[in-house]
Short mmCIF file of C-alpha atoms in Angstrom, two decimals:
data_model
loop_
_atom_site.label_atom_id
_atom_site.label_comp_id
_atom_site.label_asym_id
_atom_site.label_seq_id
_atom_site.Cartn_x
_atom_site.Cartn_y
_atom_site.Cartn_z
CA UNK A 1 -78.21 52.37 -2.24
CA UNK A 2 -76.66 50.89 1.32
CA UNK A 3 -73.98 48.10 1.04
CA UNK A 4 -75.38 44.64 1.47
CA UNK A 5 -74.47 42.66 4.65
CA UNK A 6 -72.37 40.28 2.53
CA UNK A 7 -70.76 42.83 0.62
CA UNK A 8 -69.94 44.54 4.73
CA UNK A 9 -68.70 41.19 5.70
CA UNK A 10 -65.91 40.72 3.11
CA UNK A 11 -64.64 44.14 3.60
CA UNK A 12 -64.46 44.32 7.40
CA UNK A 13 -61.49 46.36 7.84
CA UNK A 14 -59.31 46.30 11.08
CA UNK A 15 -56.36 48.83 11.83
CA UNK A 16 -54.65 47.39 14.50
CA UNK A 17 -51.32 46.25 14.80
CA UNK A 18 -52.78 42.89 16.00
CA UNK A 19 -55.87 40.05 14.83
CA UNK A 20 -56.35 36.99 17.57
CA UNK A 21 -52.54 37.58 18.66
CA UNK A 22 -50.60 38.02 15.89
CA UNK A 23 -48.85 41.06 14.50
CA UNK A 24 -50.14 42.58 11.30
CA UNK A 25 -49.10 45.63 9.13
CA UNK A 26 -50.92 48.35 9.07
CA UNK A 27 -48.51 50.93 8.90
CA UNK A 28 -46.30 52.64 11.30
CA UNK A 29 -48.68 55.21 12.56
CA UNK A 30 -51.90 52.46 12.22
CA UNK A 31 -53.58 54.08 9.23
CA UNK A 32 -53.81 51.15 6.55
CA UNK A 33 -55.92 48.76 6.55
CA UNK A 34 -56.48 45.47 6.52
CA UNK A 35 -59.15 42.84 5.51
CA UNK A 36 -59.78 40.58 8.68
CA UNK A 37 -61.67 38.54 6.42
CA UNK A 38 -58.91 37.44 4.64
CA UNK A 39 -56.36 37.42 7.72
CA UNK A 40 -58.74 34.52 8.58
CA UNK A 41 -58.34 31.68 6.62
CA UNK A 42 -54.58 32.79 6.19
CA UNK A 43 -54.01 32.37 9.72
CA UNK A 44 -55.90 29.17 9.53
CA UNK A 45 -54.25 27.39 6.82
CA UNK A 46 -50.95 27.89 8.59
CA UNK A 47 -52.16 26.62 11.59
CA UNK A 48 -53.33 24.13 10.18
CA UNK A 49 -49.88 23.16 8.45
CA UNK A 50 -48.22 23.31 11.67
CA UNK A 51 -50.59 20.39 12.64
CA UNK A 52 -49.12 18.07 10.14
CA UNK A 53 -45.12 20.03 10.63
CA UNK A 54 -43.29 21.05 13.57
CA UNK A 55 -41.01 23.24 11.49
CA UNK A 56 -42.50 24.50 8.52
CA UNK A 57 -41.41 27.12 5.48
CA UNK A 58 -43.46 30.09 4.74
CA UNK A 59 -42.54 31.92 1.04
CA UNK A 60 -44.61 35.06 -0.23
CA UNK A 61 -44.25 36.63 -3.67
CA UNK A 62 -46.01 38.54 -6.39
CA UNK A 63 -47.39 36.94 -10.16
CA UNK A 64 -47.25 39.43 -12.87
CA UNK A 65 -49.17 38.57 -15.55
CA UNK A 66 -48.15 39.52 -19.42
CA UNK A 67 -48.20 43.27 -20.25
CA UNK A 68 -48.94 42.92 -23.94
CA UNK A 69 -52.54 41.58 -23.76
CA UNK A 70 -55.45 42.37 -21.45
CA UNK A 71 -57.11 39.54 -19.26
CA UNK A 72 -60.20 39.70 -17.70
CA UNK A 73 -59.48 38.55 -13.88
CA UNK A 74 -61.73 35.23 -14.41
CA UNK A 75 -59.54 34.59 -16.65
CA UNK A 76 -56.16 35.09 -14.72
CA UNK A 77 -57.41 33.71 -11.68
CA UNK A 78 -57.74 30.59 -13.76
CA UNK A 79 -53.97 30.36 -14.32
CA UNK A 80 -53.31 31.36 -10.76
CA UNK A 81 -55.38 28.24 -10.02
CA UNK A 82 -53.78 26.02 -12.25
CA UNK A 83 -50.01 27.49 -10.61
CA UNK A 84 -51.27 26.35 -7.42
CA UNK A 85 -52.47 22.93 -8.91
CA UNK A 86 -49.72 22.05 -10.65
CA UNK A 87 -46.73 23.16 -7.60
CA UNK A 88 -48.88 20.96 -5.11
CA UNK A 89 -48.36 18.10 -7.91
CA UNK A 90 -44.61 18.67 -8.56
CA UNK A 91 -44.21 18.91 -4.52
CA UNK A 92 -45.82 15.66 -3.84
CA UNK A 93 -43.52 13.89 -6.31
CA UNK A 94 -40.39 11.61 -5.02
CA UNK A 95 -38.34 14.71 -6.27
CA UNK A 96 -40.04 16.79 -3.59
CA UNK A 97 -39.59 13.91 -0.53
CA UNK A 98 -43.58 13.42 -1.65
CA UNK A 99 -45.12 16.45 -0.12
CA UNK A 100 -48.46 15.81 0.23
CA UNK A 101 -49.45 19.21 2.68
CA UNK A 102 -48.88 22.56 1.40
CA UNK A 103 -51.50 25.41 1.84
CA UNK A 104 -51.56 28.65 -0.27
CA UNK A 105 -52.80 31.69 -0.42
CA UNK A 106 -54.03 34.74 -3.05
CA UNK A 107 -55.32 37.99 -3.60
CA UNK A 108 -55.18 40.10 -6.93
CA UNK A 109 -54.77 43.50 -6.50
CA UNK A 110 -55.59 45.28 -9.95
CA UNK A 111 -52.65 49.27 -9.02
CA UNK A 112 -51.67 50.90 -12.22
CA UNK A 113 -50.83 47.55 -14.53
CA UNK A 114 -53.15 47.24 -17.49
CA UNK A 115 -54.00 43.42 -15.89
CA UNK A 116 -52.94 43.49 -12.34
CA UNK A 117 -51.33 41.33 -10.67
CA UNK A 118 -51.18 38.70 -7.46
CA UNK A 119 -49.82 38.81 -4.03
CA UNK A 120 -49.54 35.53 -2.76
CA UNK A 121 -48.06 32.61 -0.10
CA UNK A 122 -47.64 28.77 -0.40
CA UNK A 123 -46.29 27.17 2.54
CA UNK A 124 -45.37 23.50 3.00
CA UNK A 125 -42.70 21.37 5.44
CA UNK A 126 -39.22 23.20 6.20
CA UNK A 127 -37.85 20.16 4.59
CA UNK A 128 -38.10 21.29 1.08
CA UNK A 129 -35.63 23.14 -0.20
CA UNK A 130 -36.31 26.99 -0.44
CA UNK A 131 -33.38 27.90 -2.54
CA UNK A 132 -32.27 31.10 -3.46
CA UNK A 133 -34.31 33.99 -5.69
CA UNK A 134 -32.24 37.06 -6.25
CA UNK A 135 -29.33 35.18 -8.69
CA UNK A 136 -29.58 34.35 -12.12
CA UNK A 137 -30.96 31.33 -12.25
CA UNK A 138 -33.27 30.93 -8.96
CA UNK A 139 -33.02 27.96 -7.46
CA UNK A 140 -34.77 25.14 -6.09
CA UNK A 141 -38.32 25.70 -4.61
CA UNK A 142 -38.13 29.51 -5.87
CA UNK A 143 -36.92 27.95 -9.47
CA UNK A 144 -39.83 25.43 -9.28
CA UNK A 145 -42.36 28.26 -8.54
CA UNK A 146 -40.41 30.99 -11.13
CA UNK A 147 -40.55 28.12 -13.96
CA UNK A 148 -43.96 27.23 -13.81
CA UNK A 149 -45.63 30.18 -13.22
CA UNK A 150 -43.84 31.45 -17.00
CA UNK A 151 -45.08 27.75 -18.23
CA UNK A 152 -49.06 28.11 -17.47
CA UNK A 153 -49.25 32.67 -17.80
CA UNK A 154 -46.36 33.72 -20.10
CA UNK A 155 -45.99 36.13 -16.82
CA UNK A 156 -43.01 36.37 -14.26
CA UNK A 157 -42.94 36.44 -10.28
CA UNK A 158 -40.88 38.59 -7.54
CA UNK A 159 -40.00 36.45 -4.92
CA UNK A 160 -39.89 38.52 -1.57
CA UNK A 161 -39.20 36.06 1.51
CA UNK A 162 -39.36 33.24 3.48
CA UNK A 163 -40.20 32.27 7.01
CA UNK A 164 -39.45 29.83 8.88
CA UNK A 165 -41.62 28.66 11.83
CA UNK A 166 -41.47 26.39 14.07
CA UNK A 167 -44.82 24.92 15.69
CA UNK A 168 -44.16 26.18 19.71
CA UNK A 169 -42.73 29.19 19.14
CA UNK A 170 -45.36 32.04 18.14
CA UNK A 171 -43.19 34.34 17.90
CA UNK A 172 -41.60 33.67 14.98
CA UNK A 173 -45.24 32.57 14.05
CA UNK A 174 -46.24 36.20 14.66
CA UNK A 175 -43.07 37.94 12.89
CA UNK A 176 -43.87 36.03 9.80
CA UNK A 177 -47.76 36.96 9.86
CA UNK A 178 -46.95 40.69 10.24
CA UNK A 179 -45.21 40.43 6.98
CA UNK A 180 -47.10 38.27 5.06
CA UNK A 181 -50.72 40.43 6.32
CA UNK A 182 -49.37 42.79 3.45
CA UNK A 183 -51.39 40.65 1.17
CA UNK A 184 -54.14 41.51 2.62
CA UNK A 185 -54.24 45.20 3.10
CA UNK A 186 -57.19 47.26 1.59
CA UNK A 187 -54.65 49.40 -0.54
CA UNK A 188 -55.74 48.63 -4.89
CA UNK A 189 -58.32 45.59 -4.40
CA UNK A 190 -61.64 46.39 -5.30
CA UNK A 191 -64.94 44.97 -3.75
CA UNK A 192 -68.64 45.79 -5.01
CA UNK A 193 -68.08 46.08 -8.37
CA UNK A 194 -70.51 43.68 -9.45
CA UNK A 195 -68.05 41.31 -11.34
CA UNK A 196 -68.42 38.09 -10.93
CA UNK A 197 -64.08 36.43 -9.61
CA UNK A 198 -62.75 36.14 -6.93
CA UNK A 199 -60.65 38.80 -5.40
CA UNK A 200 -58.53 36.62 -2.56
CA UNK A 201 -58.72 32.32 -2.31
CA UNK A 202 -57.24 30.19 0.08
CA UNK A 203 -56.11 26.61 0.47
CA UNK A 204 -58.72 24.43 2.86
CA UNK A 205 -55.85 21.91 4.10
CA UNK A 206 -57.49 20.29 7.56
CA UNK A 207 -56.69 20.37 10.80
CA UNK A 208 -54.20 17.03 11.94
CA UNK A 209 -56.83 15.92 14.62
CA UNK A 210 -54.02 13.50 15.75
CA UNK A 211 -51.81 15.95 16.85
CA UNK A 212 -51.04 16.91 20.08
CA UNK A 213 -50.48 20.60 20.57
CA UNK A 214 -47.22 21.67 22.49
CA UNK A 215 -47.82 25.15 24.29
CA UNK A 216 -47.02 28.20 22.58
CA UNK A 217 -44.46 30.12 24.21
CA UNK A 218 -42.38 33.23 23.13
CA UNK A 219 -39.51 31.68 25.34
CA UNK A 220 -37.45 29.26 22.84
CA UNK A 221 -34.51 28.83 21.88
CA UNK A 222 -33.29 31.13 19.36
CA UNK A 223 -33.74 29.52 15.42
CA UNK A 224 -33.39 30.85 12.07
CA UNK A 225 -36.79 33.11 11.84
CA UNK A 226 -36.30 33.50 8.20
CA UNK A 227 -34.97 32.63 5.00
CA UNK A 228 -34.44 35.68 2.86
CA UNK A 229 -34.95 35.22 -1.31
CA UNK A 230 -31.45 35.94 -2.09
#
């Protein structure tokens, strides 16, 4: 039986080193596939966030479920949804500067673990204190993410990196997107199984139409490109 057009659309893959002018990670020899259907909403949400804030922070991390019990993906997806909802509620409080515009993206991977795990991104204004992850204990935004995931699921969070992107700097955006595109890789992702659960999901922040778009250029003053979670 031929795969349906709907499935083909969901599993459209690219091996090119770039996507719509942004660098993506397809490996040194361009032999690692990346789902374009995931790249599109991810880049769209980052662009939307940049219409509200001229400087943003993009954090990449993994969410792991407890290994003691088998959990269906439909149930773990609910935990991930609950997690991002709680984080957005937290960030909207005065403690975190009343952040109203927060974006996210996640994709589930099966791998070899019993419950699989999630590769995630969250983005917000760079005014939020990101803190550090590879210390004991983690601090500020990293601590919030780690604590909330453990409270909701009993699982653990592995921080990766934080990128700082200025609205007018295309190179910063492209460098960050190359790293984040790893979330969209084809390896360890399974489509077409007949199971009715999401394999990935993105926030739905709308563009701020009142923002005057600045011209994007590579010739910008040097600035902090990324803040490593360490």
